[in-house]
CSV table of C-alpha atoms in Angstrom, one decimal:
chain,number,residue,atom,x,y,z
A,1,MET,CA,-53.5,7.6,-35.8
A,2,ILE,CA,-50.0,9.1,-35.1
A,3,LYS,CA,-50.3,9.3,-31.7
A,4,GLN,CA,-50.5,5.7,-31.7
A,5,LEU,CA,-48.0,5.0,-33.4
A,6,LEU,CA,-45.8,7.1,-31.6
A,7,ALA,CA,-46.9,6.0,-28.3
A,8,ALA,CA,-45.7,2.4,-29.6
A,9,ILE,CA,-42.3,3.6,-30.7
A,10,THR,CA,-41.9,5.2,-27.2
A,11,LEU,CA,-42.7,1.8,-25.6
A,12,GLY,CA,-40.7,-0.2,-27.5
A,13,LEU,CA,-37.7,2.2,-27.1
A,14,ALA,CA,-38.2,2.3,-23.1
A,15,ALA,CA,-38.3,-1.7,-23.7
A,16,MET,CA,-35.5,-1.5,-25.2
A,17,PRO,CA,-32.5,-2.7,-23.3
A,18,ALA,CA,-29.6,0.2,-23.0
A,19,LEU,CA,-26.7,-1.8,-24.3
A,20,SER,CA,-23.9,1.1,-23.4
A,21,ASP,CA,-21.6,-0.2,-21.1
A,22,GLY,CA,-18.4,-1.1,-22.8
A,23,ILE,CA,-14.6,-0.8,-23.9
A,24,GLU,CA,-13.3,0.3,-27.1
A,25,ILE,CA,-9.6,-0.6,-27.5
A,26,PRO,CA,-7.2,-2.0,-30.3
A,27,LYS,CA,-7.5,-5.8,-30.8
A,28,VAL,CA,-3.8,-6.0,-31.0
A,29,ILE,CA,-1.2,-3.5,-29.6
A,30,SER,CA,2.8,-3.4,-30.0
A,31,PRO,CA,5.5,-1.8,-28.2
A,32,THR,CA,6.4,2.0,-28.5
A,33,MET,CA,9.8,2.9,-30.0
A,34,GLY,CA,10.6,3.2,-25.4
A,35,GLY,CA,9.6,-0.2,-25.7
A,36,ASP,CA,6.8,0.6,-23.4
A,37,TYR,CA,2.8,-0.3,-24.4
A,38,VAL,CA,0.4,2.6,-24.3
A,39,LEU,CA,-2.9,1.3,-24.8
A,40,ARG,CA,-5.7,4.1,-26.1
A,41,THR,CA,-8.7,2.8,-24.0
A,42,ASP,CA,-12.5,4.1,-24.4
A,43,LEU,CA,-14.6,3.9,-21.7
A,44,PHE,CA,-18.2,4.9,-21.6
A,45,THR,CA,-20.7,4.0,-19.4
A,46,THR,CA,-24.8,3.5,-19.3
A,47,ASN,CA,-24.7,6.4,-16.3
A,48,ALA,CA,-22.6,8.8,-15.0
A,49,VAL,CA,-19.9,7.7,-12.7
A,50,THR,CA,-17.7,8.8,-10.6
A,51,LYS,CA,-14.1,7.9,-10.0
A,52,LEU,CA,-14.5,5.0,-12.6
A,53,GLN,CA,-11.5,2.6,-12.0
A,54,TYR,CA,-9.9,1.1,-14.5
A,55,ASP,CA,-6.2,-1.3,-15.6
A,56,ALA,CA,-4.5,-4.0,-17.3
A,57,PHE,CA,-4.9,-7.5,-16.2
A,58,TYR,CA,-3.1,-10.5,-17.2
A,59,VAL,CA,-5.3,-13.4,-18.3
A,60,THR,CA,-4.4,-16.6,-17.8
A,61,ASP,CA,-4.1,-19.7,-20.0
A,62,ALA,CA,-7.9,-20.8,-18.9
A,63,GLY,CA,-9.2,-17.6,-20.0
A,64,ARG,CA,-9.4,-15.7,-16.2
A,65,ILE,CA,-8.7,-12.3,-16.1
A,66,GLY,CA,-5.8,-12.9,-13.7
A,67,GLU,CA,-3.7,-10.0,-11.6
A,68,ALA,CA,-3.0,-6.4,-12.7
A,69,VAL,CA,-0.1,-6.0,-14.6
A,70,GLU,CA,0.9,-2.6,-12.6
A,71,ASN,CA,-0.3,-1.2,-9.2
A,72,THR,CA,-3.3,1.1,-9.8
A,73,ASP,CA,-2.2,2.8,-6.7
A,74,LEU,CA,-0.2,4.4,-8.4
A,75,ARG,CA,-2.6,6.3,-10.8
A,76,PRO,CA,-3.1,9.7,-9.5
A,77,SER,CA,-7.0,10.3,-10.1
A,78,ALA,CA,-9.9,7.8,-11.5
A,79,PRO,CA,-11.9,9.5,-14.3
A,80,ASN,CA,-15.7,10.7,-14.0
A,81,THR,CA,-17.5,9.4,-17.1
A,82,ARG,CA,-21.1,11.0,-18.4
A,83,ALA,CA,-23.9,8.9,-19.6
A,84,GLY,CA,-23.2,7.7,-22.8
A,85,VAL,CA,-19.9,9.8,-23.6
A,86,LYS,CA,-16.7,8.3,-24.3
A,87,LYS,CA,-14.0,8.9,-22.1
A,88,ARG,CA,-10.5,8.3,-23.4
A,89,VAL,CA,-7.8,7.3,-20.9
A,90,LEU,CA,-3.9,6.1,-21.7
A,91,ILE,CA,-2.9,3.0,-20.5
A,92,ARG,CA,0.9,2.7,-19.9
A,93,ILE,CA,2.2,-1.4,-19.8
A,94,PRO,CA,5.6,-1.7,-18.9
A,95,GLY,CA,7.7,-3.5,-21.3
A,96,GLU,CA,8.9,-5.4,-19.2
A,97,ALA,CA,5.7,-6.7,-18.0
A,98,ILE,CA,5.3,-8.6,-21.4
A,99,THR,CA,7.8,-11.5,-21.9
A,100,LYS,CA,5.8,-13.5,-25.2
A,101,GLU,CA,2.9,-12.2,-27.3
A,102,GLN,CA,0.1,-12.9,-25.3
A,103,LEU,CA,-3.9,-11.9,-24.2
A,104,LEU,CA,-4.4,-9.3,-21.6
A,105,ALA,CA,-7.4,-7.5,-20.8
A,106,VAL,CA,-8.5,-4.1,-19.5
A,107,CYS,CA,-11.1,-4.1,-17.1
A,108,MET,CA,-13.0,-1.2,-15.9
A,109,TRP,CA,-15.4,-1.2,-12.7
A,110,ARG,CA,-16.8,1.4,-10.1
A,111,ASN,CA,-15.7,0.3,-6.2
A,112,PRO,CA,-19.0,-1.0,-4.3
A,113,LYS,CA,-19.7,0.5,-1.7
A,114,VAL,CA,-18.9,-0.9,1.6
A,115,LEU,CA,-20.7,-0.4,4.6
A,116,ASN,CA,-18.5,-1.4,7.7
A,117,ASP,CA,-19.5,-1.6,11.2
A,118,THR,CA,-23.6,-1.5,10.3
A,119,GLY,CA,-23.8,-4.5,13.3
A,120,SER,CA,-25.2,-6.9,11.2
A,121,SER,CA,-23.6,-9.2,8.3
A,122,ALA,CA,-23.6,-8.8,4.2
A,123,MET,CA,-22.6,-9.7,1.3
A,124,VAL,CA,-21.6,-6.4,-1.4
A,125,SER,CA,-22.3,-7.6,-5.1
A,126,ALA,CA,-19.8,-5.5,-7.4
A,127,PHE,CA,-19.4,-6.0,-11.2
A,128,ARG,CA,-16.0,-5.4,-13.8
A,129,TYR,CA,-16.4,-5.0,-17.4
A,130,CYS,CA,-13.4,-6.5,-19.3
A,131,LYS,CA,-12.2,-6.4,-23.0
A,132,LEU,CA,-9.4,-8.6,-24.1
A,133,PHE,CA,-7.1,-7.9,-26.7
A,134,THR,CA,-3.1,-9.1,-27.3
A,135,ALA,CA,0.0,-7.7,-26.5
A,136,LYS,CA,3.1,-8.3,-29.6
A,137,LEU,CA,6.7,-8.1,-28.8
B,1,MET,CA,-48.2,20.3,-45.8
B,2,PHE,CA,-49.7,23.4,-48.3
B,3,ARG,CA,-47.2,25.6,-46.7
B,4,SER,CA,-44.6,23.1,-47.4
B,5,VAL,CA,-45.5,22.9,-51.2
B,6,ILE,CA,-46.4,26.7,-51.9
B,7,ALA,CA,-42.6,27.6,-50.1
B,8,GLY,CA,-41.1,25.1,-52.6
B,9,ALA,CA,-42.9,26.5,-55.5
B,10,SER,CA,-42.1,29.8,-54.5
B,11,ALA,CA,-38.2,29.0,-54.0
B,12,ALA,CA,-38.4,27.7,-57.8
B,13,ALA,CA,-40.1,30.7,-58.7
B,14,LEU,CA,-37.5,32.8,-57.5
B,15,ALA,CA,-34.7,30.5,-58.7
B,16,VAL,CA,-36.2,31.4,-62.4
B,17,ALA,CA,-36.5,34.9,-61.7
B,18,SER,CA,-33.5,35.5,-60.5
B,19,GLY,CA,-31.1,33.7,-63.1
B,20,VAL,CA,-30.1,30.7,-61.4
B,21,PRO,CA,-30.6,28.1,-63.3
B,22,ALA,CA,-33.4,25.4,-62.6
B,23,PHE,CA,-30.9,22.5,-62.3
B,24,ALA,CA,-28.5,24.1,-59.5
B,25,GLN,CA,-31.9,23.4,-57.4
B,26,LEU,CA,-30.8,19.7,-58.4
B,27,ALA,CA,-27.3,19.3,-57.2
B,28,SER,CA,-26.7,17.1,-54.5
B,29,GLN,CA,-24.0,16.2,-51.8
B,30,GLU,CA,-23.4,13.1,-50.5
B,31,SER,CA,-21.7,12.4,-47.0
B,32,THR,CA,-20.5,8.9,-46.0
B,33,PHE,CA,-21.4,8.3,-42.3
B,34,THR,CA,-19.1,5.3,-40.8
B,35,GLY,CA,-19.2,4.1,-37.5
B,36,THR,CA,-18.3,1.0,-35.2
B,37,VAL,CA,-20.1,-0.9,-32.9
B,38,PRO,CA,-17.7,-2.0,-30.1
B,39,ALA,CA,-18.9,-5.2,-27.6
B,40,VAL,CA,-21.1,-4.0,-25.0
B,41,CYS,CA,-22.8,-4.9,-22.5
B,42,THR,CA,-25.3,-3.8,-19.3
B,43,VAL,CA,-26.3,-5.6,-16.1
B,44,SER,CA,-30.0,-5.4,-16.4
B,45,ASP,CA,-32.6,-5.7,-13.5
B,46,GLN,CA,-29.5,-4.6,-11.4
B,47,VAL,CA,-28.8,-6.9,-8.5
B,48,GLN,CA,-29.0,-4.6,-5.4
B,49,ALA,CA,-25.3,-3.7,-4.1
B,50,THR,CA,-25.8,-5.4,-0.6
B,51,THR,CA,-27.5,-8.4,0.5
B,52,PRO,CA,-28.3,-9.3,4.3
B,53,MET,CA,-27.3,-12.8,4.9
B,54,SER,CA,-28.9,-15.4,8.0
B,55,LEU,CA,-27.9,-17.6,10.1
B,56,ASN,CA,-28.7,-21.2,9.3
B,57,GLY,CA,-28.0,-24.8,10.2
B,58,GLY,CA,-27.9,-24.2,14.1
B,59,GLY,CA,-25.8,-21.1,13.5
B,60,THR,CA,-22.9,-23.1,11.8
B,61,GLU,CA,-23.8,-21.6,8.5
B,62,LEU,CA,-23.7,-17.5,7.5
B,63,SER,CA,-25.4,-17.0,3.7
B,64,GLY,CA,-26.6,-15.0,1.6
B,65,LEU,CA,-28.5,-15.1,-2.0
B,66,THR,CA,-28.7,-11.9,-4.3
B,67,ASP,CA,-32.0,-11.2,-6.1
B,68,ASP,CA,-31.4,-12.2,-9.8
B,69,PHE,CA,-30.1,-10.2,-12.6
B,70,ASN,CA,-29.3,-10.3,-16.2
B,71,PHE,CA,-26.6,-9.3,-18.5
B,72,GLN,CA,-27.4,-8.2,-22.3
B,73,SER,CA,-24.4,-8.2,-24.5
B,74,ASN,CA,-24.3,-7.9,-28.4
B,75,GLY,CA,-21.5,-10.6,-29.2
B,76,ALA,CA,-19.9,-14.0,-27.2
B,77,VAL,CA,-19.1,-13.3,-23.6
B,78,SER,CA,-17.8,-15.3,-20.7
B,79,VAL,CA,-18.5,-14.5,-17.3
B,80,GLN,CA,-16.1,-15.3,-14.2
B,81,LEU,CA,-16.8,-15.3,-9.9
B,82,ARG,CA,-13.5,-12.9,-10.0
B,83,ALA,CA,-13.3,-12.6,-6.3
B,84,VAL,CA,-14.7,-13.1,-2.9
B,85,ASN,CA,-13.1,-10.2,-0.9
B,86,VAL,CA,-13.6,-10.2,2.8
B,87,THR,CA,-13.6,-7.5,4.5
B,88,ALA,CA,-14.8,-7.7,7.9
B,89,GLN,CA,-15.1,-10.3,10.2
B,90,PRO,CA,-15.1,-11.2,13.6
B,91,ALA,CA,-12.1,-11.8,15.6
B,92,GLY,CA,-10.8,-15.9,15.6
B,93,THR,CA,-12.3,-16.6,12.7
B,94,ALA,CA,-9.2,-16.5,10.3
B,95,GLY,CA,-9.5,-20.1,9.3
B,96,TYR,CA,-13.2,-20.1,7.9
B,97,SER,CA,-14.5,-20.3,4.4
B,98,PHE,CA,-15.7,-18.3,2.4
B,99,SER,CA,-17.2,-19.7,-0.2
B,100,GLY,CA,-19.4,-17.9,-3.4
B,101,SER,CA,-21.2,-18.8,-6.1
B,102,LEU,CA,-22.2,-17.6,-9.7
B,103,ASN,CA,-25.6,-19.0,-10.8
B,104,ASP,CA,-27.6,-19.2,-14.1
B,105,SER,CA,-31.1,-19.7,-13.4
B,106,GLY,CA,-30.7,-21.4,-10.1
B,107,THR,CA,-27.9,-23.6,-11.2
B,108,LEU,CA,-24.3,-23.4,-9.8
B,109,ILE,CA,-22.0,-22.5,-12.3
B,110,ALA,CA,-19.0,-21.1,-10.8
B,111,SER,CA,-17.7,-21.3,-7.5
B,112,ALA,CA,-14.8,-19.2,-6.1
B,113,THR,CA,-13.2,-18.4,-2.5
B,114,ALA,CA,-11.5,-16.1,-1.0
B,115,ALA,CA,-8.3,-17.1,-1.7
B,116,GLY,CA,-9.1,-18.2,-5.8
B,117,ALA,CA,-11.3,-16.9,-8.7
B,118,SER,CA,-14.1,-19.2,-10.3
B,119,SER,CA,-13.6,-20.9,-13.6
B,120,VAL,CA,-14.5,-19.4,-16.6
B,121,VAL,CA,-17.8,-20.1,-18.5
B,122,SER,CA,-18.4,-18.9,-21.9
B,123,TYR,CA,-21.7,-18.0,-23.4
B,124,ALA,CA,-20.9,-17.9,-27.5
B,125,GLY,CA,-23.7,-16.7,-28.7
B,126,GLY,CA,-23.8,-13.9,-26.3
B,127,LEU,CA,-26.9,-12.9,-23.2
B,128,ALA,CA,-30.4,-11.3,-24.4
B,129,GLY,CA,-31.0,-11.1,-20.6
B,130,ASN,CA,-33.4,-13.3,-20.9
B,131,GLU,CA,-31.3,-15.7,-18.4
B,132,ASP,CA,-31.6,-15.2,-14.6
B,133,PHE,CA,-27.9,-14.5,-13.1
B,134,SER,CA,-27.4,-14.7,-9.2
B,135,MET,CA,-24.8,-14.7,-6.6
B,136,GLY,CA,-24.1,-16.3,-3.0
B,137,LEU,CA,-22.0,-16.6,-0.6
B,138,LEU,CA,-22.0,-19.6,1.9
B,139,ILE,CA,-20.0,-18.4,5.2
B,140,SER,CA,-18.6,-21.4,7.9
B,141,ALA,CA,-16.4,-22.5,10.5
B,142,PRO,CA,-13.6,-25.5,10.2
B,143,GLY,CA,-15.6,-28.8,11.2
B,144,GLY,CA,-18.9,-27.5,11.1
B,145,ALA,CA,-18.5,-25.1,14.3
B,146,VAL,CA,-20.7,-22.7,15.2
B,147,LEU,CA,-20.0,-19.4,13.8
B,148,ASN,CA,-18.5,-16.2,16.4
B,149,GLN,CA,-20.6,-13.9,17.1
B,150,GLY,CA,-20.1,-10.8,14.8
B,151,SER,CA,-20.6,-8.7,11.7
B,152,TYR,CA,-19.5,-10.7,8.4
B,153,THR,CA,-18.9,-8.4,5.5
B,154,ALA,CA,-17.8,-9.6,1.9
B,155,VAL,CA,-17.4,-7.9,-1.4
B,156,LEU,CA,-18.1,-10.9,-4.6
B,157,THR,CA,-17.4,-9.4,-8.1
B,158,THR,CA,-18.6,-10.9,-11.1
B,159,ASP,CA,-16.3,-10.2,-14.2
B,160,TYR,CA,-18.2,-9.7,-17.9
B,161,ILE,CA,-15.6,-10.8,-20.3
B,162,ALA,CA,-16.2,-9.4,-23.6
B,163,SER,CA,-13.4,-10.9,-26.7
């Protein structure tokens, strides 16, 4: 009886979705004393990810994720994540990049592997996870 | 079970014998556990990373369509076909059209080109993972001309936006 119960629970857990890709950020941020914005961001992923990319983006009036606030090439290194473990990163946004109270987004993604010179044509699928927040003046 | 009862009785007997007041055994401590659940999602039934494309229309169209994939979320979300990034194409194809599509259960919900992102499609009730999404790409030449030979590669990116 107990074995059957445990088996049912195990099966139930196995069938449950793994909801663990996400970003934790404040809903609203304000500039620091220096005028820049510092966004404390917790990234977490279902599986371990090597060189997880992340950045802040503008959001258009239509709700689209627009251009990056800053050039990501300036970031010295991308973090690695462990499965289900939060990774704290700080995203600094220059004060001059925010000219009005506006909606922004933090997105995280992993760069897809694109094999060149394979001799055949292909489309490569990629996903980004984005979370919205408001920057106040 | 019996071992637990015996152990409990032994502990009580020991407490009495040692002069420790019986009520001391009933002292309790409480701790408050708090936590938040952020907006989270996952892509289940993971789409294959690379999808081969096939030539159709007498050599005028090169297209591909991913297998179905699902999003799951714990709150309202939006999806957007963020970008069609062409990473390889033969010489002489600069004017070609790279048209990406995001489909929900076979119905086109958003389209994007190499020049611009799609509109945003909102799911106020979240996504329970029972909707079949797919991404597609169609490459064509101006005027319906036959495509230049060579390898074409493009990366299609779908954004999942949590508010």
